[in-house]
Tab-separated table of C-alpha atoms in Angstrom:
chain	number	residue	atom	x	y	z
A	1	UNK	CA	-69.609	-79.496	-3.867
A	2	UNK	CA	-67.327	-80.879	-6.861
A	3	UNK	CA	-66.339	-78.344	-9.130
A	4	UNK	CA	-65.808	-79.437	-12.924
A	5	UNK	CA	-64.052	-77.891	-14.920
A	6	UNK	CA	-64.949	-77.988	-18.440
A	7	UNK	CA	-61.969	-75.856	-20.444
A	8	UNK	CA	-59.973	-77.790	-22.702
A	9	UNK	CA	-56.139	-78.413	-22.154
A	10	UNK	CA	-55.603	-76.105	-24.882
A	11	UNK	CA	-57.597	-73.300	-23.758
A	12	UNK	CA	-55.825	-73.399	-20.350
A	13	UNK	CA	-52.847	-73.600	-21.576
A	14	UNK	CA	-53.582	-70.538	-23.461
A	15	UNK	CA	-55.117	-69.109	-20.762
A	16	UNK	CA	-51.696	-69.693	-18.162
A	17	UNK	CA	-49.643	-68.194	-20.942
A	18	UNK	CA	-52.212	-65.341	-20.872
A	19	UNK	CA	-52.025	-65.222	-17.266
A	20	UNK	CA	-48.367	-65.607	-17.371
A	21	UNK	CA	-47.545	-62.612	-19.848
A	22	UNK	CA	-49.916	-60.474	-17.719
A	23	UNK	CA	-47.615	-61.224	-14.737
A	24	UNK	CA	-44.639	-60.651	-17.012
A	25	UNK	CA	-45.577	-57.481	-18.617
A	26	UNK	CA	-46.718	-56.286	-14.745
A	27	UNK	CA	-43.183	-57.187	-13.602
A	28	UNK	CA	-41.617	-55.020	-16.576
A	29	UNK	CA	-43.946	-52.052	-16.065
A	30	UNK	CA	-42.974	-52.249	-12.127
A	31	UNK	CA	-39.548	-52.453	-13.007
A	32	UNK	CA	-40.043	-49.936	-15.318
A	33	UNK	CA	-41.730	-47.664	-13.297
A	34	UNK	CA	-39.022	-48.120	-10.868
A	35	UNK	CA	-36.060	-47.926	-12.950
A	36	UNK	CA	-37.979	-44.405	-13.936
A	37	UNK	CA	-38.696	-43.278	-10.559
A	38	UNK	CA	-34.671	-43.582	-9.875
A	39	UNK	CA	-34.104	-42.144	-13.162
A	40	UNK	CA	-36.019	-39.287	-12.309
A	41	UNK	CA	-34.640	-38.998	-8.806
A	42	UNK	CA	-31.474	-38.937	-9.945
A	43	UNK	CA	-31.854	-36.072	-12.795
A	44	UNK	CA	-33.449	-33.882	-10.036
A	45	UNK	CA	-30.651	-34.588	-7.343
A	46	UNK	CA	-28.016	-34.658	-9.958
A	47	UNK	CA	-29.733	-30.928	-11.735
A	48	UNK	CA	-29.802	-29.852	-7.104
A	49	UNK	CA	-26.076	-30.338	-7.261
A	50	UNK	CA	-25.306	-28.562	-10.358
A	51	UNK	CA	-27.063	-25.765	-9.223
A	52	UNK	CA	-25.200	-25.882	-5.815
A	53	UNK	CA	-21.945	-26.522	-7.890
A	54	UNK	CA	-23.162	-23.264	-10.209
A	55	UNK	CA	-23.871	-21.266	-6.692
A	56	UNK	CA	-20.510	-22.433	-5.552
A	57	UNK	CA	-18.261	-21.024	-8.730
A	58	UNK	CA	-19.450	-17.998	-8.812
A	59	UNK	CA	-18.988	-17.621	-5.009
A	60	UNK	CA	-15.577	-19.134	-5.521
A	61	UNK	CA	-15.025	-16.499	-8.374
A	62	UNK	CA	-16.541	-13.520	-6.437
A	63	UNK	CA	-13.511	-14.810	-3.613
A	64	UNK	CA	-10.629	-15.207	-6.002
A	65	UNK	CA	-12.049	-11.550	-7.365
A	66	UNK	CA	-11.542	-10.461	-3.191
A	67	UNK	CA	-8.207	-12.149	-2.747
A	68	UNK	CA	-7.051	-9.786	-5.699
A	69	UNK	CA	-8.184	-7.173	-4.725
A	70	UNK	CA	-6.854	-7.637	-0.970
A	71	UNK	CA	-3.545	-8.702	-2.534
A	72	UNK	CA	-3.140	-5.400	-4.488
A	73	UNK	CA	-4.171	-3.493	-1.320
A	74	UNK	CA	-1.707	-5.344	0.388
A	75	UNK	CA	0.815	-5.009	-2.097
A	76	UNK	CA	-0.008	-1.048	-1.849
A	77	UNK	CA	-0.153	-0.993	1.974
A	78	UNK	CA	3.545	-2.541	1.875
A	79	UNK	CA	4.922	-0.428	-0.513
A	80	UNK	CA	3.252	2.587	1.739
A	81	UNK	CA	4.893	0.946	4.702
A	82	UNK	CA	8.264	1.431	3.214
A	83	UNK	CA	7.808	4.358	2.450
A	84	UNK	CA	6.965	5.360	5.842
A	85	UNK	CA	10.095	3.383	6.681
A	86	UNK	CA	12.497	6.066	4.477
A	87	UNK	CA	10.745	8.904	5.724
A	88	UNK	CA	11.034	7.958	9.139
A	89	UNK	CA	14.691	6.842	8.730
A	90	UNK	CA	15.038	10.098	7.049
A	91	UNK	CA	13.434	12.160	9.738
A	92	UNK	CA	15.603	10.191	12.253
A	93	UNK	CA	18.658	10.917	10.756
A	94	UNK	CA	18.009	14.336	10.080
A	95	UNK	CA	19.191	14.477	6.382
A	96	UNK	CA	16.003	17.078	5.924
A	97	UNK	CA	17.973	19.799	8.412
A	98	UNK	CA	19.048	21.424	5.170
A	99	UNK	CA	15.527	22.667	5.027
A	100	UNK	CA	15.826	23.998	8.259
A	101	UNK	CA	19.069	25.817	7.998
A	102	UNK	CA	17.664	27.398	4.622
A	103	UNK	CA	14.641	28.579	6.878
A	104	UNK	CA	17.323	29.597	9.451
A	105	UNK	CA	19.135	31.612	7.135
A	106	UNK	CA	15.949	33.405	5.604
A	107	UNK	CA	14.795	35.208	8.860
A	108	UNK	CA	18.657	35.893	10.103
A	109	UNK	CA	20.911	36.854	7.767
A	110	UNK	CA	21.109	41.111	8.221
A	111	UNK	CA	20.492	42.310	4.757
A	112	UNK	CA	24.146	43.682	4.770
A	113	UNK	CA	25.715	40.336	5.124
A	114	UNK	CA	25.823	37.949	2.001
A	115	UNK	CA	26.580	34.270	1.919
A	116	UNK	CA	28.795	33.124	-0.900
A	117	UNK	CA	28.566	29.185	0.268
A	118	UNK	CA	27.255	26.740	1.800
A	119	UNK	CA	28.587	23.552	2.895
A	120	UNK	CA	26.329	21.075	5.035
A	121	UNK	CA	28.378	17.785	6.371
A	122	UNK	CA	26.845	15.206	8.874
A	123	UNK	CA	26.219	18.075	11.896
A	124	UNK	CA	28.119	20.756	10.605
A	125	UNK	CA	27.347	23.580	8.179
A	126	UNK	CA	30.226	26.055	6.485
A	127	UNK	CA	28.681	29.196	5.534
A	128	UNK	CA	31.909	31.746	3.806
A	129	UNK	CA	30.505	35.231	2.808
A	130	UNK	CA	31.190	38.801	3.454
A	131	UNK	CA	29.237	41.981	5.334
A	132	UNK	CA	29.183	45.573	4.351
A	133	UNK	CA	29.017	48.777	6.496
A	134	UNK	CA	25.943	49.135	7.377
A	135	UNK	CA	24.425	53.019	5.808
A	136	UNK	CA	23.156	53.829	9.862
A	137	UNK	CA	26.329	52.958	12.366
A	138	UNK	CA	27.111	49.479	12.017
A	139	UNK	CA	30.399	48.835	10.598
A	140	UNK	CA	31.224	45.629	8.667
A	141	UNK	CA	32.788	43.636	11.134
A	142	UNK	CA	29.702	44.533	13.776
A	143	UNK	CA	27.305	43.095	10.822
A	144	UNK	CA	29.547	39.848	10.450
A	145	UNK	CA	29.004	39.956	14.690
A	146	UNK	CA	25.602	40.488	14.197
A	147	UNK	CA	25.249	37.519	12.099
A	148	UNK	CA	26.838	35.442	14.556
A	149	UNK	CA	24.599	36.156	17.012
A	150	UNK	CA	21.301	35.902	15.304
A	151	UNK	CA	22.543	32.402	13.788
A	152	UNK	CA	23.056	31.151	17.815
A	153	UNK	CA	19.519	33.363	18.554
A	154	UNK	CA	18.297	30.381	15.673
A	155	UNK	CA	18.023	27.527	18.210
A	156	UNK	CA	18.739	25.517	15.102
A	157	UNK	CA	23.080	25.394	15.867
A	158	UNK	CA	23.953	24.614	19.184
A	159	UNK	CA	27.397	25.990	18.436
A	160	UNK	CA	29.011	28.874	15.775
A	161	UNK	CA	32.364	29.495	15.686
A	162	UNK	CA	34.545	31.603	13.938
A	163	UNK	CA	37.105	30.505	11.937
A	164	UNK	CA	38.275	33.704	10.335
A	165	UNK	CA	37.415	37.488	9.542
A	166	UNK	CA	39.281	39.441	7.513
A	167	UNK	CA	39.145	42.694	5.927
A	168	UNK	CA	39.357	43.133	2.128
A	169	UNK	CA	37.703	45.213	-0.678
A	170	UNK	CA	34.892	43.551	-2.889
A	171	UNK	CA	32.709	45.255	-6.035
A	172	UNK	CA	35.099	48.464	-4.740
A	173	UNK	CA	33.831	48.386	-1.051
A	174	UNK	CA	35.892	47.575	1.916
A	175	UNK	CA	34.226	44.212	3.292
A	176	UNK	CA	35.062	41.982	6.532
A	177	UNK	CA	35.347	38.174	4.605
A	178	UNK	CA	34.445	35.336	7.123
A	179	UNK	CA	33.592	31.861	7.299
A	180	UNK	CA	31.490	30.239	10.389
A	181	UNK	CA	31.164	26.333	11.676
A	182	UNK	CA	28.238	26.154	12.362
A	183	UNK	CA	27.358	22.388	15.212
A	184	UNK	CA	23.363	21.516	14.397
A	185	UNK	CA	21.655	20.374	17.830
């Protein structure tokens, strides 16, 4: 069977233009649909990654806040080491002995001898000073003897010598004057 078709030229025309805008404004509302589809992608991946970026900075400053902190510590843990260093060296080289001859001195020296100095040099110590007769039977030059011998009883001197001891007459007593070397161990 024949079709016929009975529009005017005009009329289809009209109706292809009709036909042809409909195609048109379905090809802008697709491309618009996609162009917002990316759009919209993009805002949410782009707002995902400023978030992650966000997470990121305050991890990074919670870090640089650590690395301060360790820094300090570290700072404080080296100054403690040297520290530790001087005392140590100290220790080693046995600058604190004055300490212990002081101590030394406090439990041995008879209460009728009295030191007038002290001289501490590298190993040796110079102690001058003078004893009095003793009230019981101990005369002065026992008590300077007595000395002596507690001082080596010490364990602190591994050697006391005596360089002199000789009689003379202090605050109107008759004293024995002496001076002992005394070697640290």
């Amino acid at each position: 069977m024949n079709q016929m078709n009975f529009l005017t030229k005009e009329y289809k025309n009209r109706l292809e233009i009709e036909e042809y805008f409909r195609k048109c404004l379905g090809g802008f509302i697709m491309v618009f649909l996609i162009l917002y589809v990316t759009f919209f992608g993009i805002k949410m991946v782009e707002s995902s990654v400023q978030k992650k970026i966000n997470i990121e900075r305050i991890e990074i400053a919670e870090k640089n806040k650590r690395i301060k902190q360790l820094t300090l510590e570290s700072k404080k843990e080296t100054n403690l080491g040297a520290k530790i260093e001087i005392i140590e060296d100290i220790f080693s080289q046995k600058n604190l002995r004055v300490s212990e001859i002081f101590r030394s001195l406090d439990g041995n020296v008879p209460k009728n001898v009295w030191i007038q100095s002290l001289v501490y040099e590298g190993t040796e110590v110079r102690i001058k000073g003078f004893s009095f007769k003793d009230q019981e039977t101990k005369s002065s030059e026992e008590n300077a003897y007595y000395f002596e011998e507690r001082m080596l009883d010490s364990e602190v001197y591994k050697n006391v010598t005596l360089n002199y001891l000789k009689k003379s007459i202090k605050y109107g007593e008759k004293v024995d004057e002496f001076e002992y070397v005394l070697e640290l161990e």
